[in-house]
XYZ file of C-alpha atoms in Angstrom:
747
model
C 140.560 111.507 89.712
C 140.256 111.899 85.966
C 137.665 109.929 84.055
C 138.488 107.321 81.448
C 136.885 106.698 78.047
C 135.881 103.364 76.575
C 133.291 101.728 74.327
C 130.425 99.482 75.345
C 128.295 98.017 72.556
C 129.653 100.671 70.209
C 128.773 103.548 72.525
C 131.550 105.855 73.768
C 131.134 106.430 77.514
C 133.146 107.723 80.457
C 133.576 106.354 83.963
C 135.827 106.529 86.994
C 138.769 104.144 87.173
C 137.787 101.020 89.086
C 134.111 101.107 88.097
C 132.876 97.677 87.056
C 131.581 96.925 83.593
C 128.192 95.833 84.947
C 127.646 99.048 86.897
C 128.360 101.112 83.784
C 126.088 98.895 81.702
C 123.279 99.441 84.229
C 123.918 103.167 84.137
C 123.671 103.215 80.350
C 120.550 101.054 80.238
C 122.348 98.054 78.746
C 120.962 94.779 80.024
C 123.593 92.299 81.168
C 122.197 89.065 82.636
C 123.304 88.266 86.201
C 122.437 86.184 89.254
C 125.121 86.607 91.892
C 125.614 90.345 91.383
C 123.618 92.734 93.573
C 124.285 96.464 93.765
C 124.265 96.475 97.588
C 126.449 93.391 98.102
C 130.099 92.572 97.537
C 131.119 91.054 94.226
C 131.319 87.264 94.248
C 131.612 86.546 90.501
C 130.569 82.941 91.007
C 127.570 82.556 88.721
C 129.432 83.751 85.554
C 126.151 84.694 83.914
C 127.375 88.219 83.225
C 130.190 87.164 80.853
C 130.986 89.791 78.212
C 133.445 89.968 75.333
C 136.354 92.408 75.683
C 138.343 92.957 72.515
C 141.826 91.531 72.968
C 140.820 89.118 75.692
C 140.964 85.439 74.715
C 137.965 84.529 76.906
C 134.764 86.203 77.934
C 135.094 88.076 81.247
C 132.623 88.529 84.128
C 131.202 92.041 83.946
C 130.652 92.264 87.700
C 134.309 91.807 88.691
C 136.098 93.333 85.707
C 136.966 97.033 86.033
C 136.778 99.279 82.997
C 140.010 100.552 81.465
C 140.835 103.410 79.146
C 140.261 102.506 75.503
C 138.500 99.239 76.336
C 135.994 97.928 73.801
C 133.260 95.843 75.385
C 130.569 93.775 73.700
C 127.658 92.460 75.743
C 125.515 91.137 72.915
C 127.853 89.822 70.188
C 128.100 86.132 69.308
C 131.021 85.459 71.648
C 129.280 87.035 74.640
C 125.929 85.402 73.977
C 127.527 82.001 73.400
C 129.297 82.231 76.777
C 126.103 83.386 78.525
C 124.061 80.566 77.001
C 126.657 77.999 78.062
C 126.474 79.238 81.658
C 122.679 79.113 81.520
C 122.830 75.491 80.373
C 125.066 74.604 83.306
C 122.776 76.351 85.815
C 119.755 74.421 84.561
C 121.405 71.000 84.880
C 120.194 70.588 88.445
C 117.422 73.148 88.650
C 114.000 71.476 89.039
C 111.261 72.152 86.528
C 108.708 73.200 89.151
C 107.876 76.712 87.963
C 104.101 76.010 88.018
C 104.122 75.506 91.809
C 106.949 77.846 92.766
C 105.946 81.074 94.527
C 108.749 82.798 92.662
C 107.116 81.990 89.351
C 106.313 85.127 87.403
C 109.001 87.221 89.090
C 111.929 84.793 88.961
C 115.219 86.109 87.603
C 116.262 82.609 86.520
C 112.971 82.175 84.689
C 113.326 85.509 82.917
C 116.926 84.938 81.863
C 116.232 81.353 80.760
C 113.587 82.627 78.344
C 116.294 84.428 76.361
C 119.426 82.434 77.069
C 118.106 78.955 77.766
C 117.335 76.133 75.359
C 114.909 73.242 75.269
C 117.720 70.806 74.514
C 120.715 70.115 76.761
C 123.903 68.147 76.284
C 123.538 66.980 79.882
C 121.057 64.200 80.607
C 122.100 63.258 84.140
C 119.605 62.960 86.970
C 118.971 66.148 88.889
C 120.209 66.287 92.451
C 117.880 66.766 95.388
C 118.875 68.814 98.434
C 117.162 68.179 101.749
C 115.790 71.342 103.289
C 116.713 72.638 106.703
C 114.096 74.836 108.304
C 115.403 78.348 108.909
C 112.512 79.725 110.912
C 108.927 80.891 110.701
C 109.444 83.586 108.075
C 111.381 81.998 105.190
C 110.393 78.887 103.245
C 113.370 76.981 101.840
C 113.473 74.860 98.680
C 117.219 74.466 98.343
C 117.038 72.062 95.403
C 116.327 75.254 93.436
C 119.466 76.961 94.755
C 122.036 78.023 92.141
C 124.736 78.920 94.713
C 124.773 82.607 93.902
C 125.518 83.273 97.626
C 123.452 86.452 97.723
C 121.767 85.291 100.934
C 125.138 84.447 102.493
C 126.591 87.838 101.638
C 123.488 89.667 102.788
C 123.729 88.024 106.205
C 127.415 88.782 106.602
C 127.491 92.249 105.072
C 124.093 93.842 105.742
C 122.380 91.958 108.544
C 125.690 91.597 110.352
C 124.943 88.064 111.500
C 126.668 85.223 109.674
C 123.903 82.614 109.666
C 124.065 81.079 106.171
C 127.044 79.591 104.396
C 128.219 77.106 101.803
C 129.266 73.610 102.773
C 130.721 70.804 100.679
C 132.571 70.898 97.373
C 131.704 70.365 93.732
C 128.443 68.507 93.272
C 127.916 68.436 97.040
C 127.937 72.191 97.620
C 124.952 73.296 99.693
C 123.821 76.662 101.046
C 122.429 76.106 104.529
C 122.152 77.718 107.967
C 124.833 77.183 110.573
C 122.374 77.041 113.493
C 119.471 74.669 114.018
C 117.417 77.452 115.643
C 117.029 79.097 112.274
C 117.693 82.622 111.078
C 117.587 85.152 113.918
C 118.217 88.444 112.176
C 115.622 91.217 112.366
C 116.297 91.845 108.646
C 116.130 88.224 107.500
C 113.210 88.704 105.107
C 115.463 90.627 102.742
C 117.045 87.277 101.842
C 113.790 86.512 100.053
C 114.132 89.626 97.924
C 117.799 89.055 97.029
C 117.305 85.379 96.125
C 117.150 85.284 92.299
C 115.369 81.936 92.212
C 112.702 80.258 94.349
C 115.098 78.783 96.902
C 114.000 81.290 99.570
C 110.405 82.461 99.590
C 108.004 83.923 102.122
C 106.578 81.238 104.396
C 103.404 83.177 105.374
C 102.763 83.872 101.681
C 103.308 80.267 100.522
C 100.710 79.213 97.928
C 98.518 82.233 98.731
C 98.402 83.742 95.244
C 100.298 84.001 91.967
C 102.386 87.086 91.362
C 100.473 88.159 88.284
C 97.160 87.955 90.159
C 98.125 90.591 92.703
C 98.010 94.371 92.548
C 100.892 96.386 93.975
C 100.327 99.623 95.884
C 103.069 102.043 96.878
C 102.819 102.801 100.593
C 104.732 103.410 103.824
C 105.628 101.071 106.705
C 104.631 102.748 109.972
C 106.163 100.725 112.807
C 109.177 102.940 113.432
C 110.709 106.353 112.827
C 112.082 105.529 109.391
C 108.862 105.048 107.442
C 110.359 102.503 105.052
C 109.030 102.660 101.497
C 107.208 99.467 100.545
C 104.791 97.846 98.130
C 101.751 96.046 99.472
C 100.665 93.285 97.136
C 96.947 92.598 97.367
C 94.598 89.895 96.128
C 90.818 89.756 96.524
C 90.752 92.625 98.969
C 93.495 91.357 101.286
C 97.167 92.180 101.695
C 99.059 89.032 100.763
C 102.643 90.227 100.787
C 104.821 93.246 101.551
C 108.094 93.898 99.705
C 110.676 96.678 99.787
C 110.528 99.736 97.542
C 113.812 101.462 96.765
C 114.468 104.833 98.367
C 118.131 105.558 99.041
C 117.404 108.399 101.470
C 115.030 106.364 103.636
C 115.420 102.571 103.598
C 117.742 102.072 100.614
C 116.461 98.741 99.279
C 115.859 96.930 102.605
C 113.018 96.649 105.117
C 112.804 95.085 108.561
C 110.981 91.807 109.192
C 108.546 93.763 111.351
C 107.555 95.851 108.338
C 107.518 92.880 105.964
C 105.382 90.403 107.891
C 103.166 92.475 110.207
C 100.345 92.489 107.632
C 99.312 89.051 108.934
C 97.866 90.775 111.989
C 95.200 92.426 109.845
C 93.416 89.091 109.484
C 93.476 88.222 113.186
C 90.325 86.838 114.760
C 90.187 89.786 117.144
C 89.492 92.353 114.390
C 86.775 94.794 115.330
C 84.237 94.430 112.533
C 81.112 96.215 113.764
C 80.314 99.129 116.072
C 79.489 98.015 119.607
C 77.947 99.774 122.589
C 77.638 98.735 126.216
C 74.179 99.006 127.772
C 73.374 97.702 131.246
C 76.914 96.305 131.332
C 76.245 94.139 128.272
C 77.760 94.579 124.829
C 75.618 94.690 121.726
C 76.290 95.378 118.068
C 74.833 98.594 116.725
C 74.584 100.507 113.495
C 77.082 103.269 112.885
C 74.341 105.868 113.414
C 73.258 104.366 116.738
C 76.824 103.855 117.979
C 77.882 107.418 117.118
C 74.774 108.880 118.768
C 75.432 106.772 121.865
C 79.082 107.919 121.916
C 78.239 111.605 121.486
C 75.510 111.542 124.146
C 77.837 109.759 126.561
C 80.652 112.266 125.994
C 78.309 115.235 126.485
C 76.707 113.744 129.598
C 79.962 112.834 131.335
C 82.015 115.819 130.187
C 79.555 118.547 131.148
C 82.646 120.615 131.857
C 84.973 120.624 128.854
C 87.975 119.981 131.118
C 86.455 116.611 132.012
C 87.164 115.272 128.491
C 90.461 113.476 127.882
C 91.763 112.588 124.411
C 94.518 109.970 124.078
C 96.135 108.317 121.056
C 98.899 105.831 120.385
C 102.209 106.854 118.847
C 101.282 104.987 115.633
C 98.310 107.072 114.497
C 98.451 109.047 111.240
C 99.095 112.766 110.940
C 95.474 113.272 109.860
C 94.093 111.380 112.842
C 96.271 113.332 115.287
C 95.263 116.625 113.740
C 91.523 115.975 113.780
C 91.575 114.472 117.287
C 93.320 117.497 118.797
C 91.107 119.823 116.796
C 88.004 118.052 118.111
C 89.251 118.272 121.692
C 90.185 121.949 121.467
C 86.978 122.853 119.641
C 85.114 121.108 122.458
C 87.071 123.259 124.915
C 89.467 120.672 126.301
C 93.260 120.854 126.364
C 93.566 117.349 127.832
C 95.402 115.791 124.885
C 98.366 113.404 124.846
C 100.043 110.583 122.950
C 103.000 110.011 125.320
C 101.421 107.043 127.078
C 104.699 105.183 127.636
C 106.687 108.097 129.078
C 107.427 108.348 132.786
C 108.615 111.954 132.637
C 106.168 114.380 131.043
C 108.095 117.517 131.911
C 107.827 120.608 129.724
C 111.578 120.303 129.056
C 111.367 116.794 127.621
C 111.116 117.648 123.932
C 114.602 117.324 122.430
C 114.601 116.853 118.644
C 117.186 115.160 116.440
C 119.849 117.134 114.567
C 121.031 114.481 112.100
C 119.506 112.848 109.029
C 119.269 109.177 108.130
C 121.787 109.552 105.320
C 124.253 111.341 107.640
C 124.100 108.455 110.104
C 126.310 106.233 107.976
C 129.040 108.872 107.667
C 129.608 109.424 111.419
C 132.953 108.365 112.837
C 131.778 107.781 116.412
C 128.457 106.924 118.039
C 127.499 107.006 121.719
C 124.350 104.919 122.225
C 122.439 105.755 125.397
C 119.486 103.742 126.697
C 118.802 101.831 123.509
C 118.818 98.334 122.087
C 119.163 100.025 118.732
C 119.286 96.850 116.666
C 115.768 95.768 117.620
C 114.182 99.144 118.361
C 115.079 100.825 115.081
C 116.543 98.167 112.736
C 116.903 100.467 109.727
C 118.661 103.182 111.720
C 120.894 100.547 113.285
C 121.733 99.436 109.733
C 123.048 102.943 109.037
C 125.235 102.845 112.157
C 126.532 99.409 111.169
C 127.538 100.837 107.771
C 129.394 103.582 109.621
C 131.282 101.003 111.708
C 132.291 99.151 108.529
C 133.848 102.437 107.414
C 135.810 102.699 110.655
C 133.419 104.365 113.107
C 133.675 103.438 116.788
C 130.738 102.827 119.142
C 130.329 103.183 122.911
C 127.149 102.278 124.776
C 125.511 103.146 128.108
C 122.661 100.771 128.844
C 120.817 98.968 131.614
C 121.801 95.690 129.953
C 124.436 94.370 127.570
C 122.826 93.881 124.197
C 123.786 91.804 121.179
C 124.686 94.440 118.606
C 125.663 93.328 115.108
C 128.856 95.380 115.113
C 131.839 95.830 117.380
C 131.495 98.134 120.391
C 134.570 99.603 122.061
C 133.047 100.187 125.477
C 129.802 98.872 126.980
C 128.909 100.543 130.277
C 126.230 98.969 132.464
C 124.204 101.537 134.333
C 120.879 101.189 136.163
C 118.095 103.690 135.330
C 118.555 105.403 138.707
C 122.230 106.091 137.955
C 121.951 107.008 134.255
C 121.669 110.734 134.947
C 124.696 110.644 137.274
C 126.685 108.751 134.630
C 125.912 111.398 132.006
C 126.726 114.230 134.425
C 130.132 112.627 135.022
C 130.759 112.520 131.253
C 129.708 116.163 131.018
C 132.118 117.146 133.793
C 134.914 115.197 132.097
C 134.204 117.082 128.867
C 134.401 120.399 130.697
C 137.742 119.369 132.157
C 139.145 118.248 128.814
C 137.901 121.292 126.888
C 139.030 123.628 129.686
C 135.585 125.170 130.045
C 133.879 126.088 133.274
C 131.637 123.370 134.606
C 128.339 124.332 136.310
C 128.401 124.408 140.099
C 125.955 121.480 140.300
C 128.727 119.243 138.907
C 131.314 120.189 141.545
C 130.819 117.055 143.645
C 130.428 114.693 140.689
C 133.145 112.022 140.472
C 134.655 110.739 137.229
C 135.965 107.246 136.499
C 137.984 105.765 133.623
C 134.965 104.740 131.566
C 133.506 108.245 131.667
C 136.847 109.753 130.683
C 137.082 107.279 127.795
C 133.612 108.222 126.547
C 134.515 111.927 126.754
C 137.850 111.357 124.973
C 136.161 109.476 122.123
C 133.554 112.201 121.655
C 136.207 114.926 121.533
C 138.486 112.981 119.187
C 135.709 112.313 116.670
C 135.122 114.655 113.739
C 131.521 113.555 113.190
C 130.157 112.127 116.458
C 126.506 111.337 117.146
C 124.741 110.683 120.441
C 121.821 108.299 120.086
C 119.133 108.419 122.737
C 116.879 105.368 122.662
C 113.426 104.303 123.767
C 114.578 103.095 127.173
C 114.661 106.713 128.286
C 110.860 106.760 128.157
C 110.516 104.726 131.339
C 113.089 106.820 133.216
C 111.487 109.274 135.610
C 114.462 111.615 135.020
C 114.304 111.564 131.233
C 113.915 115.362 130.934
C 117.089 115.850 132.978
C 118.787 113.199 130.850
C 117.903 115.012 127.624
C 119.144 118.295 129.121
C 122.532 116.778 129.955
C 122.726 115.069 126.543
C 122.177 118.465 124.897
C 125.044 119.953 126.925
C 127.327 117.018 126.119
C 126.518 117.353 122.414
C 127.256 121.079 122.469
C 130.662 120.592 124.134
C 131.644 117.676 121.879
C 130.219 119.255 118.712
C 128.106 116.126 118.291
C 124.820 115.561 116.471
C 121.831 114.104 118.344
C 119.496 111.298 117.293
C 116.539 111.183 119.672
C 114.916 107.828 119.016
C 112.643 108.025 122.047
C 110.305 109.861 119.685
C 109.257 106.615 118.034
C 106.502 105.469 115.667
C 104.714 108.439 114.156
C 105.225 110.639 117.197
C 106.815 113.342 115.017
C 103.380 113.796 113.430
C 101.881 114.165 116.909
C 104.515 116.773 117.761
C 103.860 118.587 114.480
C 100.154 119.192 115.224
C 100.557 119.812 118.944
C 99.005 116.593 120.188
C 100.019 117.522 123.737
C 98.275 119.553 126.386
C 98.729 123.282 126.734
C 99.578 124.849 130.073
C 95.864 124.672 130.904
C 95.491 120.989 130.092
C 96.164 117.619 131.650
C 98.829 115.266 130.364
C 98.401 111.489 130.130
C 99.405 110.960 133.751
C 97.120 113.680 135.065
C 94.117 112.499 133.094
C 94.374 109.075 134.703
C 94.856 110.541 138.150
C 92.462 113.510 138.150
C 88.769 114.129 137.623
C 88.492 113.176 133.951
C 85.011 111.745 133.306
C 85.039 111.031 129.568
C 87.768 109.654 127.332
C 88.165 109.468 123.584
C 90.837 106.877 122.715
C 92.411 106.144 119.345
C 94.344 102.998 118.424
C 95.186 102.206 122.055
C 95.736 98.765 123.556
C 94.989 99.132 127.245
C 97.386 96.372 128.345
C 100.341 97.397 126.213
C 100.433 101.116 125.469
C 100.373 102.645 128.950
C 103.432 102.725 131.194
C 101.078 101.884 134.051
C 98.386 99.665 132.566
C 96.721 98.960 135.908
C 96.156 102.659 136.582
C 94.700 103.078 133.100
C 92.310 100.136 133.288
C 91.232 101.031 136.839
C 90.433 104.561 135.625
C 88.497 103.481 132.541
C 86.544 100.858 134.481
C 85.008 103.359 136.913
C 81.225 103.552 136.782
C 81.296 107.328 136.370
C 83.796 107.308 133.509
C 82.638 107.013 129.872
C 85.139 105.689 127.332
C 84.873 105.763 123.525
C 87.539 103.880 121.598
C 88.456 103.944 117.918
C 90.329 100.717 117.325
C 90.984 98.010 114.753
C 90.884 95.231 117.344
C 88.818 94.157 120.304
C 90.072 92.051 123.203
C 89.099 91.194 126.752
C 90.540 94.408 128.192
C 88.591 96.504 125.697
C 85.311 94.750 126.409
C 85.771 95.165 130.167
C 86.860 98.805 130.243
C 85.176 100.523 127.293
C 81.657 101.787 126.677
C 81.747 102.278 122.901
C 83.917 100.511 120.342
C 84.101 102.074 116.884
C 85.856 99.764 114.360
C 88.679 101.671 112.680
C 90.440 100.744 109.475
C 93.903 99.434 110.277
C 97.346 99.454 108.723
C 97.196 99.625 104.880
C 93.394 100.101 105.030
C 93.325 103.891 105.160
C 95.105 106.814 103.563
C 97.268 109.067 105.691
C 100.648 110.633 106.322
C 103.712 109.543 108.305
C 106.462 112.020 109.242
C 109.754 110.173 109.425
C 113.025 110.733 111.272
C 114.174 113.295 108.693
C 110.972 115.290 109.118
C 109.749 114.216 105.683
C 105.981 113.864 105.386
C 105.307 110.665 103.440
C 101.682 110.262 102.380
C 100.113 106.963 101.375
C 96.852 105.609 100.000
C 94.773 102.722 101.245
C 95.885 99.384 99.824
C 92.676 97.536 100.690
C 89.301 98.307 102.228
C 88.903 97.603 105.933
C 86.893 94.480 106.832
C 83.298 94.521 108.038
C 81.936 97.947 108.897
C 85.321 99.457 109.769
C 85.971 103.031 108.633
C 89.114 105.192 108.316
C 89.962 106.876 111.598
C 89.927 110.406 110.206
C 86.379 109.908 108.859
C 85.114 108.665 112.230
C 86.608 111.675 114.025
C 85.107 114.076 111.455
C 81.613 112.621 111.938
C 81.982 112.711 115.738
C 82.933 116.385 115.480
C 79.917 117.081 113.243
C 77.566 115.342 115.692
C 79.110 117.362 118.534
C 78.211 120.428 116.424
C 81.809 121.597 116.194
C 82.891 123.939 113.375
C 85.733 123.536 110.886
C 85.455 119.853 109.981
C 84.297 120.229 106.376
C 86.703 117.688 104.867
C 85.926 115.322 102.004
C 89.232 113.432 101.809
C 92.354 112.882 103.875
C 94.575 115.027 101.627
C 92.630 118.119 102.698
C 93.225 117.201 106.325
C 96.941 116.647 105.648
C 97.258 120.053 103.959
C 95.762 121.766 107.008
C 97.853 119.709 109.419
C 101.136 120.434 107.638
C 100.401 124.145 107.417
C 99.924 124.817 111.114
C 102.642 126.048 113.437
C 102.302 124.921 117.035
C 102.496 127.745 119.545
C 105.485 127.767 121.883
C 103.197 128.113 124.883
C 101.670 124.735 124.087
C 103.321 123.187 127.131
C 102.018 120.391 129.370
C 101.784 120.642 133.130
C 104.433 118.748 135.047
C 102.849 115.654 136.455
C 104.792 112.438 135.958
C 103.692 108.856 136.059
C 105.543 106.208 138.010
C 105.553 102.484 137.427
C 103.389 100.416 139.720
C 106.489 98.896 141.359
C 107.190 101.006 144.459
C 110.425 99.249 145.481
C 113.887 100.766 145.180
C 114.591 98.374 142.336
C 113.917 100.004 138.963
C 112.034 98.003 136.371
C 112.516 98.581 132.695
C 109.813 96.993 130.574
C 110.645 96.583 126.881
C 108.312 94.840 124.522
C 109.615 92.553 121.858
C 109.908 94.494 118.584
C 107.106 92.227 117.415
C 104.781 93.401 120.185
C 105.053 97.156 119.777
C 101.594 97.694 118.293
C 98.312 95.901 117.719
C 99.137 94.641 114.230
C 102.607 93.234 114.924
C 101.619 91.412 118.089
C 98.854 89.655 116.137
C 101.114 88.616 113.250
C 101.452 84.866 113.748
C 104.728 84.278 111.905
C 106.499 87.112 113.710
C 105.457 85.718 117.081
C 106.932 82.326 116.177
C 110.428 83.749 115.585
C 113.194 83.769 118.189
C 112.818 87.530 118.519
C 109.055 87.243 118.866
C 109.442 84.678 121.652
C 111.699 86.873 123.797
C 110.387 86.524 127.319
C 112.873 87.078 130.120
C 113.150 89.240 133.194
C 116.923 89.764 133.441
C 118.249 90.259 136.977
C 121.767 90.367 138.401
C 122.777 87.982 141.164
C 122.745 90.746 143.793
C 119.368 92.092 142.698
C 117.839 88.612 142.577
C 119.019 88.028 146.145
C 117.469 91.304 147.258
C 114.175 90.418 145.574
C 114.402 86.820 146.824
C 114.073 85.438 143.306
C 115.672 82.379 141.739
C 116.139 81.252 138.116
C 112.777 80.405 136.558
C 110.649 82.324 139.069
C 108.112 84.763 137.664
C 108.559 88.516 137.916
C 105.377 90.334 136.852
C 104.435 87.155 135.023
C 107.761 86.894 133.116
C 110.344 84.117 133.785
C 113.433 85.291 135.671
C 116.877 84.954 134.070
C 119.765 85.606 136.485
C 123.041 86.698 134.850
C 125.613 89.453 134.899
C 124.572 91.143 131.645
C 122.269 93.455 133.593
C 123.159 96.368 135.862
C 122.540 95.958 139.570
C 119.521 97.664 141.048
C 117.191 97.048 138.146
C 115.183 94.411 136.325
C 115.149 94.426 132.524
C 111.997 92.772 131.213
C 112.175 91.910 127.505
C 108.877 90.303 126.620
C 105.922 89.876 124.313
C 103.534 89.794 127.278
C 101.325 92.677 128.379
C 101.936 94.573 131.613
C 100.051 92.438 134.073
C 101.314 92.474 137.626
């Protein structure tokens, strides 16, 4: 397609046919005022603020909806254009309230900025301003719809990006209102982006309301660390506290959006359960101690209980930083122990269970078919799900194999219900079907495998696609056959020429994999440490009730009289005080520098936005001092960047393989239980963020059971299953219970 030439403000430029005037103006650095236009949304052309003068046209034309043409001469700043823009500004201000001094948008308001240049202190219209009654849209977004200028950005965002049509315009003329359709409020996991796209103060952050003025805050570039994406964000701080989190543009990572989990989790940093001072347990009683006394007590306890190096176990959550993982494993190995693991939520710890992804984030949106296996992708990885949704809008098809039917925000062609016990068999059937259709020889172990229509359909769709991807989700973690599942997925992908997205490696687990935060052949994995003769534990950022697949086994182990437990954590709760011996307060999210390796394998480093409260210290510093007190060599670091350089330079040996000892859930029945936390309960910070917990997603609390399974378990609607209310319906496969909850694993 040949380019065309035209003039804009006297400058000769080129563009592709069909490009809009406003996009070219932005490219050339020419400022055209706008309200309804947004680069990531469809063109509405309803605010008319972007009117420009085109020679030969009797009236000014909207720059957002007018395509450029060869030989066109455009004026954005001449008298005709400015007169039209000022007239539109006057109309927009007829009903807009003069409440800038109390509006949270004040200081960063697009309407305010544009009015400074195009507004006037005198208007031809002296009618009374209308007042619009607000409808609450949930715990995250504060509405002041009298300020609304009907740009419909929020409406289009919901329909086009979030994939859930929750806002719309009602009424005509003077009575037009933008409001939610449902009384329950906005339910999208991306809803907070409506705040960012709103050009006025109609939609603002409810947790941030009246907390600080924009110009009083400092912005720090950093990384969100709740999922594999590592969305780029700004933390906005005031008087040593994070007051707000907003998106930072990065097309290759998060584009211009962030999930609500990333936006509002900062509230958890100010929770009453923050660990503020070092504590030690003497004679079964807790007491505050100085850092020197607490570290000495910790070191002496570790040495006393782990007289044999193999008696020391080192465990960390999947949300630690690269630097913390590196120093923790280095401490353990320098001490002589190979008992190292972060895979606390995995049932299958086989040496074969290490499949990596073969697709990038950017490639996700160009696939033409996706097979989603064992994943509620929309809530597990919202920003990756957004990429798949974009692919479906471009014509991609989606099939799913899950324990339960989930509410995806795009059309799925085939949804197969399959219990955890039968997932492997289902995938083997698909593999056999692929062998049949590609006329390749199937392995002998598939000879007795039967194939049904759904498996043939899945195989057909994979073969027919030019760019297929198989997405393996977090639900595979609780499957005792997950290593076999990943093996079969690899074979399916090879036959279908499909890419793989392994999302079971969640959080910052790619950093853990990078530095070898797993046991060698000589070491104990997470399951073995809890079951064998481990006498001393060093824990980092672990919540005893949430992070382990078998919380009871973990707490029973840590609570033994002959077991000594040191924990680095940002929070303290009842479980910690019962089961630990030393609590070292660690700086939390946004309070320490570090590095997060995202889905693409990109190491994204960040600085601390604020200082941790009380006596809390960055995790990497605590580990370094512990290593020094243990008289271990090689810990001469002065800042986290030195640690990161060392961590990124190492190559993990191929013989760094864990022993095969798996952990089973505490439920010994033939009925499989799949326990999935609400996306707002995945780590210590999110589950303490008040606003997130008050959302519909945060309140998820159901144990889904089919009619047949409920009968077998002798349960009825409303009964409690592991403390979670039972919901009996046919959206769940037989032979399993799907627990979607914010509650901890208490039996």
